[in-house]
Amino acid sequence: MVRPCKGATQKQLLELFSQRVFYHVTGGKNIEPNLKPCVLSKTHEWNEEHPIVVYFDDEMCLQKYSAFARWEDLYDGWEEADKQVKHINKLYTKGFWRKPYVKRETLEKFKGEMVRIEKLINEGLKDYPNFLGIDFCDVNANGIQVRGHHKEITTHTYGNQPTIKYDFTNKNEVINDFIEMWKELDVPDEVRRYKDFIDFGNKYGWD
């Protein structure tokens, strides 16, 4: 990754890097991992910590649109950038039933804990055939929600969504809460009631 001099101004950074082609690696909770060749923008004012880059198209012609980047996501060589793309893809796919909708930084720090949470919930509900696993979703609701998937409900998640604190200090509590919640709600009357709720919302709107 590119490591600019601390305290350097935009002008100084352009003088240092303006002739270099970088590879911008993107990928996260709602973006598939990818890399794009680019250069620093000379026509936009940008923050020294978050430069603006201009991308090349497939024929290596500069495009007209630009985007903000982070220095830690810019790489000098294609091989190093491609290695990072593969790392990000592995972060989001290996070990999970369903791709987590969380920030990359969260996975870098807590993936082991998240895989453990999923494993223990799966084990606790192994005798419930309607249970089709969980996913993790960070919607900036003071933590990461654990969402359940039900065999009979394909358009929505099912049940309550216990929230893991961002420091994961309540992880064991969330595991127990989710398992107990599912056991209470995975019964015919509750499933039917939720289906009726979905049908009502689809018919009359969700506002």
mmCIF file of N, CA and C in Angstrom, residues 104-190:
data_model
loop_
_atom_site.group_PDB
_atom_site.id
_atom_site.type_symbol
_atom_site.label_atom_id
_atom_site.label_comp_id
_atom_site.label_asym_id
_atom_site.label_seq_id
_atom_site.Cartn_x
_atom_site.Cartn_y
_atom_site.Cartn_z
ATOM 1 N N ARG A 104 -15.150 -3.830 6.532
ATOM 2 C CA ARG A 104 -13.959 -4.663 6.415
ATOM 3 C C ARG A 104 -13.127 -4.624 7.695
ATOM 4 N N GLU A 105 -13.018 -3.450 8.298
ATOM 5 C CA GLU A 105 -12.219 -3.310 9.508
ATOM 6 C C GLU A 105 -12.759 -4.184 10.642
ATOM 7 N N THR A 106 -14.083 -4.337 10.697
ATOM 8 C CA THR A 106 -14.694 -5.187 11.715
ATOM 9 C C THR A 106 -14.275 -6.634 11.524
ATOM 10 N N LEU A 107 -14.280 -7.088 10.268
ATOM 11 C CA LEU A 107 -13.874 -8.470 9.995
ATOM 12 C C LEU A 107 -12.398 -8.694 10.295
ATOM 13 N N GLU A 108 -11.567 -7.708 9.955
ATOM 14 C CA GLU A 108 -10.135 -7.848 10.218
ATOM 15 C C GLU A 108 -9.882 -8.092 11.713
ATOM 16 N N LYS A 109 -10.707 -7.472 12.543
ATOM 17 C CA LYS A 109 -10.486 -7.536 13.992
ATOM 18 C C LYS A 109 -11.269 -8.648 14.679
ATOM 19 N N PHE A 110 -12.493 -8.912 14.196
ATOM 20 C CA PHE A 110 -13.379 -9.791 14.958
ATOM 21 C C PHE A 110 -13.904 -10.994 14.176
ATOM 22 N N LYS A 111 -13.331 -11.306 13.032
ATOM 23 C CA LYS A 111 -13.887 -12.417 12.259
ATOM 24 C C LYS A 111 -13.918 -13.720 13.051
ATOM 25 N N GLY A 112 -12.877 -14.008 13.780
ATOM 26 C CA GLY A 112 -12.846 -15.233 14.570
ATOM 27 C C GLY A 112 -14.016 -15.311 15.542
ATOM 28 N N GLU A 113 -14.322 -14.198 16.179
ATOM 29 C CA GLU A 113 -15.448 -14.150 17.117
ATOM 30 C C GLU A 113 -16.768 -14.352 16.381
ATOM 31 N N MET A 114 -16.891 -13.762 15.185
ATOM 32 C CA MET A 114 -18.133 -13.872 14.425
ATOM 33 C C MET A 114 -18.365 -15.301 13.942
ATOM 34 N N VAL A 115 -17.303 -15.941 13.474
ATOM 35 C CA VAL A 115 -17.428 -17.339 13.047
ATOM 36 C C VAL A 115 -17.824 -18.220 14.233
ATOM 37 N N ARG A 116 -17.258 -17.934 15.385
ATOM 38 C CA ARG A 116 -17.600 -18.698 16.598
ATOM 39 C C ARG A 116 -19.055 -18.485 16.975
ATOM 40 N N ILE A 117 -19.526 -17.255 16.914
ATOM 41 C CA ILE A 117 -20.927 -16.959 17.232
ATOM 42 C C ILE A 117 -21.858 -17.736 16.307
ATOM 43 N N GLU A 118 -21.570 -17.696 15.009
ATOM 44 C CA GLU A 118 -22.400 -18.412 14.054
ATOM 45 C C GLU A 118 -22.385 -19.912 14.340
ATOM 46 N N LYS A 119 -21.214 -20.461 14.607
ATOM 47 C CA LYS A 119 -21.081 -21.903 14.867
ATOM 48 C C LYS A 119 -21.899 -22.316 16.083
ATOM 49 N N LEU A 120 -21.833 -21.533 17.165
ATOM 50 C CA LEU A 120 -22.542 -21.894 18.390
ATOM 51 C C LEU A 120 -24.047 -21.751 18.224
ATOM 52 N N ILE A 121 -24.488 -20.744 17.468
ATOM 53 C CA ILE A 121 -25.923 -20.605 17.210
ATOM 54 C C ILE A 121 -26.418 -21.765 16.348
ATOM 55 N N ASN A 122 -25.652 -22.120 15.323
ATOM 56 C CA ASN A 122 -26.028 -23.255 14.484
ATOM 57 C C ASN A 122 -26.127 -24.535 15.312
ATOM 58 N N GLU A 123 -25.176 -24.718 16.208
ATOM 59 C CA GLU A 123 -25.175 -25.909 17.046
ATOM 60 C C GLU A 123 -26.389 -25.906 17.984
ATOM 61 N N GLY A 124 -26.709 -24.747 18.542
ATOM 62 C CA GLY A 124 -27.832 -24.652 19.465
ATOM 63 C C GLY A 124 -29.182 -24.867 18.810
ATOM 64 N N LEU A 125 -29.245 -24.664 17.483
ATOM 65 C CA LEU A 125 -30.531 -24.794 16.777
ATOM 66 C C LEU A 125 -30.499 -25.924 15.750
ATOM 67 N N LYS A 126 -29.625 -26.891 15.934
ATOM 68 C CA LYS A 126 -29.475 -27.977 14.962
ATOM 69 C C LYS A 126 -30.722 -28.844 14.863
ATOM 70 N N ASP A 127 -31.570 -28.828 15.888
ATOM 71 C CA ASP A 127 -32.789 -29.639 15.879
ATOM 72 C C ASP A 127 -34.003 -28.871 15.366
ATOM 73 N N TYR A 128 -33.760 -27.673 14.797
ATOM 74 C CA TYR A 128 -34.851 -26.852 14.266
ATOM 75 C C TYR A 128 -34.700 -26.765 12.743
ATOM 76 N N PRO A 129 -35.398 -27.628 12.020
ATOM 77 C CA PRO A 129 -35.203 -27.713 10.562
ATOM 78 C C PRO A 129 -35.590 -26.447 9.803
ATOM 79 N N ASN A 130 -36.403 -25.589 10.405
ATOM 80 C CA ASN A 130 -36.771 -24.340 9.729
ATOM 81 C C ASN A 130 -35.667 -23.287 9.798
ATOM 82 N N PHE A 131 -34.695 -23.517 10.662
ATOM 83 C CA PHE A 131 -33.607 -22.553 10.834
ATOM 84 C C PHE A 131 -32.601 -22.714 9.701
ATOM 85 N N LEU A 132 -32.417 -21.651 8.924
ATOM 86 C CA LEU A 132 -31.496 -21.678 7.786
ATOM 87 C C LEU A 132 -30.302 -20.743 7.987
ATOM 88 N N GLY A 133 -29.881 -20.610 9.228
ATOM 89 C CA GLY A 133 -28.673 -19.846 9.501
ATOM 90 C C GLY A 133 -28.921 -18.386 9.838
ATOM 91 N N ILE A 134 -27.814 -17.694 10.080
ATOM 92 C CA ILE A 134 -27.852 -16.274 10.436
ATOM 93 C C ILE A 134 -26.996 -15.481 9.459
ATOM 94 N N ASP A 135 -27.129 -14.180 9.549
ATOM 95 C CA ASP A 135 -26.128 -13.293 8.963
ATOM 96 C C ASP A 135 -25.867 -12.158 9.936
ATOM 97 N N PHE A 136 -24.801 -11.421 9.697
ATOM 98 C CA PHE A 136 -24.426 -10.278 10.522
ATOM 99 C C PHE A 136 -24.652 -9.016 9.712
ATOM 100 N N CYS A 137 -25.306 -8.037 10.314
ATOM 101 C CA CYS A 137 -25.646 -6.815 9.581
ATOM 102 C C CYS A 137 -25.388 -5.590 10.451
ATOM 103 N N ASP A 138 -24.489 -4.731 9.992
ATOM 104 C CA ASP A 138 -24.189 -3.477 10.694
ATOM 105 C C ASP A 138 -24.929 -2.340 9.995
ATOM 106 N N VAL A 139 -25.992 -1.872 10.618
ATOM 107 C CA VAL A 139 -26.770 -0.760 10.053
ATOM 108 C C VAL A 139 -26.625 0.479 10.934
ATOM 109 N N ASN A 140 -25.465 0.577 11.609
ATOM 110 C CA ASN A 140 -25.166 1.714 12.481
ATOM 111 C C ASN A 140 -26.219 1.886 13.573
ATOM 112 N N ALA A 141 -26.674 0.749 14.110
ATOM 113 C CA ALA A 141 -27.669 0.770 15.184
ATOM 114 C C ALA A 141 -26.992 0.430 16.516
ATOM 115 N N ASN A 142 -25.872 1.083 16.763
ATOM 116 C CA ASN A 142 -25.100 0.893 17.997
ATOM 117 C C ASN A 142 -24.525 -0.515 18.113
ATOM 118 N N GLY A 143 -24.367 -1.181 16.997
ATOM 119 C CA GLY A 143 -23.781 -2.497 17.025
ATOM 120 C C GLY A 143 -24.117 -3.288 15.775
ATOM 121 N N ILE A 144 -23.816 -4.584 15.821
ATOM 122 C CA ILE A 144 -24.008 -5.478 14.675
ATOM 123 C C ILE A 144 -25.167 -6.414 14.969
ATOM 124 N N GLN A 145 -26.191 -6.358 14.161
ATOM 125 C CA GLN A 145 -27.362 -7.182 14.378
ATOM 126 C C GLN A 145 -27.135 -8.609 13.880
ATOM 127 N N VAL A 146 -27.665 -9.570 14.619
ATOM 128 C CA VAL A 146 -27.648 -10.975 14.209
ATOM 129 C C VAL A 146 -29.047 -11.300 13.703
ATOM 130 N N ARG A 147 -29.159 -11.642 12.420
ATOM 131 C CA ARG A 147 -30.458 -11.852 11.789
ATOM 132 C C ARG A 147 -30.642 -13.319 11.417
ATOM 133 N N GLY A 148 -31.815 -13.853 11.685
ATOM 134 C CA GLY A 148 -32.096 -15.248 11.401
ATOM 135 C C GLY A 148 -32.862 -15.439 10.111
ATOM 136 N N HIS A 149 -32.658 -16.597 9.480
ATOM 137 C CA HIS A 149 -33.336 -16.927 8.223
ATOM 138 C C HIS A 149 -34.179 -18.184 8.422
ATOM 139 N N HIS A 150 -35.427 -18.104 7.964
ATOM 140 C CA HIS A 150 -36.423 -19.157 8.195
ATOM 141 C C HIS A 150 -36.801 -19.828 6.881
ATOM 142 N N LYS A 151 -36.961 -21.128 6.929
ATOM 143 C CA LYS A 151 -37.252 -21.921 5.730
ATOM 144 C C LYS A 151 -38.529 -21.473 5.024
ATOM 145 N N GLU A 152 -39.528 -21.045 5.775
ATOM 146 C CA GLU A 152 -40.820 -20.713 5.193
ATOM 147 C C GLU A 152 -40.950 -19.237 4.819
ATOM 148 N N ILE A 153 -39.923 -18.443 5.116
ATOM 149 C CA ILE A 153 -39.985 -17.003 4.843
ATOM 150 C C ILE A 153 -38.736 -16.633 4.045
ATOM 151 N N THR A 154 -38.922 -16.413 2.757
ATOM 152 C CA THR A 154 -37.774 -16.224 1.861
ATOM 153 C C THR A 154 -37.467 -14.765 1.556
ATOM 154 N N THR A 155 -38.386 -13.870 1.854
ATOM 155 C CA THR A 155 -38.200 -12.463 1.477
ATOM 156 C C THR A 155 -37.705 -11.588 2.617
ATOM 157 N N HIS A 156 -37.756 -12.076 3.817
ATOM 158 C CA HIS A 156 -37.358 -11.298 4.988
ATOM 159 C C HIS A 156 -36.605 -12.192 5.969
ATOM 160 N N THR A 157 -35.834 -11.555 6.841
ATOM 161 C CA THR A 157 -35.281 -12.300 7.965
ATOM 162 C C THR A 157 -36.398 -12.529 8.979
ATOM 163 N N TYR A 158 -36.140 -13.396 9.946
ATOM 164 C CA TYR A 158 -37.207 -13.786 10.871
ATOM 165 C C TYR A 158 -36.758 -13.606 12.316
ATOM 166 N N GLY A 159 -37.691 -13.125 13.123
ATOM 167 C CA GLY A 159 -37.453 -13.012 14.556
ATOM 168 C C GLY A 159 -36.778 -11.708 14.954
ATOM 169 N N ASN A 160 -36.484 -11.627 16.231
ATOM 170 C CA ASN A 160 -35.776 -10.463 16.753
ATOM 171 C C ASN A 160 -34.308 -10.515 16.346
ATOM 172 N N GLN A 161 -33.638 -9.388 16.455
ATOM 173 C CA GLN A 161 -32.252 -9.287 15.996
ATOM 174 C C GLN A 161 -31.362 -8.775 17.127
ATOM 175 N N PRO A 162 -30.879 -9.672 17.963
ATOM 176 C CA PRO A 162 -29.968 -9.242 19.037
ATOM 177 C C PRO A 162 -28.769 -8.499 18.463
ATOM 178 N N THR A 163 -28.286 -7.520 19.191
ATOM 179 C CA THR A 163 -27.216 -6.656 18.689
ATOM 180 C C THR A 163 -25.917 -6.874 19.451
ATOM 181 N N ILE A 164 -24.872 -7.178 18.699
ATOM 182 C CA ILE A 164 -23.539 -7.322 19.284
ATOM 183 C C ILE A 164 -22.910 -5.936 19.405
ATOM 184 N N LYS A 165 -22.415 -5.603 20.574
ATOM 185 C CA LYS A 165 -21.718 -4.332 20.735
ATOM 186 C C LYS A 165 -20.458 -4.329 19.879
ATOM 187 N N TYR A 166 -20.030 -3.127 19.483
ATOM 188 C CA TYR A 166 -18.879 -3.043 18.585
ATOM 189 C C TYR A 166 -17.592 -3.589 19.198
ATOM 190 N N ASP A 167 -17.538 -3.686 20.517
ATOM 191 C CA ASP A 167 -16.350 -4.277 21.145
ATOM 192 C C ASP A 167 -16.544 -5.766 21.453
ATOM 193 N N PHE A 168 -17.700 -6.319 21.085
ATOM 194 C CA PHE A 168 -18.018 -7.740 21.225
ATOM 195 C C PHE A 168 -18.020 -8.216 22.678
ATOM 196 N N THR A 169 -18.194 -7.322 23.629
ATOM 197 C CA THR A 169 -18.177 -7.723 25.036
ATOM 198 C C THR A 169 -19.437 -8.484 25.435
ATOM 199 N N ASN A 170 -20.505 -8.365 24.658
ATOM 200 C CA ASN A 170 -21.754 -9.071 24.995
ATOM 201 C C ASN A 170 -22.017 -10.262 24.072
ATOM 202 N N LYS A 171 -20.971 -10.775 23.468
ATOM 203 C CA LYS A 171 -21.138 -11.832 22.450
ATOM 204 C C LYS A 171 -21.838 -13.075 22.999
ATOM 205 N N ASN A 172 -21.482 -13.524 24.202
ATOM 206 C CA ASN A 172 -22.097 -14.726 24.762
ATOM 207 C C ASN A 172 -23.569 -14.499 25.077
ATOM 208 N N GLU A 173 -23.883 -13.316 25.552
ATOM 209 C CA GLU A 173 -25.277 -12.965 25.822
ATOM 210 C C GLU A 173 -26.106 -12.992 24.541
ATOM 211 N N VAL A 174 -25.534 -12.471 23.457
ATOM 212 C CA VAL A 174 -26.241 -12.447 22.172
ATOM 213 C C VAL A 174 -26.492 -13.865 21.667
ATOM 214 N N ILE A 175 -25.511 -14.742 21.803
ATOM 215 C CA ILE A 175 -25.686 -16.139 21.381
ATOM 216 C C ILE A 175 -26.874 -16.762 22.103
ATOM 217 N N ASN A 176 -26.901 -16.621 23.422
ATOM 218 C CA ASN A 176 -27.985 -17.206 24.207
ATOM 219 C C ASN A 176 -29.322 -16.562 23.877
ATOM 220 N N ASP A 177 -29.337 -15.224 23.726
ATOM 221 C CA ASP A 177 -30.579 -14.521 23.415
ATOM 222 C C ASP A 177 -31.146 -14.967 22.074
ATOM 223 N N PHE A 178 -30.277 -15.136 21.087
ATOM 224 C CA PHE A 178 -30.765 -15.524 19.765
ATOM 225 C C PHE A 178 -31.349 -16.941 19.805
ATOM 226 N N ILE A 179 -30.651 -17.858 20.431
ATOM 227 C CA ILE A 179 -31.127 -19.241 20.483
ATOM 228 C C ILE A 179 -32.470 -19.328 21.193
ATOM 229 N N GLU A 180 -32.593 -18.652 22.338
ATOM 230 C CA GLU A 180 -33.851 -18.682 23.078
ATOM 231 C C GLU A 180 -34.966 -18.004 22.295
ATOM 232 N N MET A 181 -34.662 -16.894 21.633
ATOM 233 C CA MET A 181 -35.658 -16.203 20.824
ATOM 234 C C MET A 181 -36.178 -17.105 19.723
ATOM 235 N N TRP A 182 -35.274 -17.782 19.027
ATOM 236 C CA TRP A 182 -35.696 -18.634 17.904
ATOM 237 C C TRP A 182 -36.580 -19.781 18.398
ATOM 238 N N LYS A 183 -36.220 -20.377 19.505
ATOM 239 C CA LYS A 183 -37.009 -21.478 20.042
ATOM 240 C C LYS A 183 -38.428 -21.020 20.387
ATOM 241 N N GLU A 184 -38.561 -19.786 20.839
ATOM 242 C CA GLU A 184 -39.877 -19.256 21.179
ATOM 243 C C GLU A 184 -40.697 -18.902 19.943
ATOM 244 N N LEU A 185 -40.038 -18.414 18.898
ATOM 245 C CA LEU A 185 -40.769 -17.894 17.741
ATOM 246 C C LEU A 185 -40.912 -18.880 16.589
ATOM 247 N N ASP A 186 -40.123 -19.947 16.568
ATOM 248 C CA ASP A 186 -40.232 -20.912 15.488
ATOM 249 C C ASP A 186 -41.322 -21.932 15.803
ATOM 250 N N VAL A 187 -42.533 -21.413 15.910
ATOM 251 C CA VAL A 187 -43.729 -22.234 16.153
ATOM 252 C C VAL A 187 -44.786 -21.788 15.147
ATOM 253 N N PRO A 188 -45.713 -22.688 14.757
ATOM 254 C CA PRO A 188 -46.666 -22.371 13.683
ATOM 255 C C PRO A 188 -47.427 -21.066 13.858
ATOM 256 N N ASP A 189 -47.924 -20.788 15.060
ATOM 257 C CA ASP A 189 -48.724 -19.571 15.248
ATOM 258 C C ASP A 189 -47.905 -18.314 14.993
ATOM 259 N N GLU A 190 -46.663 -18.277 15.487
ATOM 260 C CA GLU A 190 -45.817 -17.099 15.311
ATOM 261 C C GLU A 190 -45.402 -16.946 13.853
#
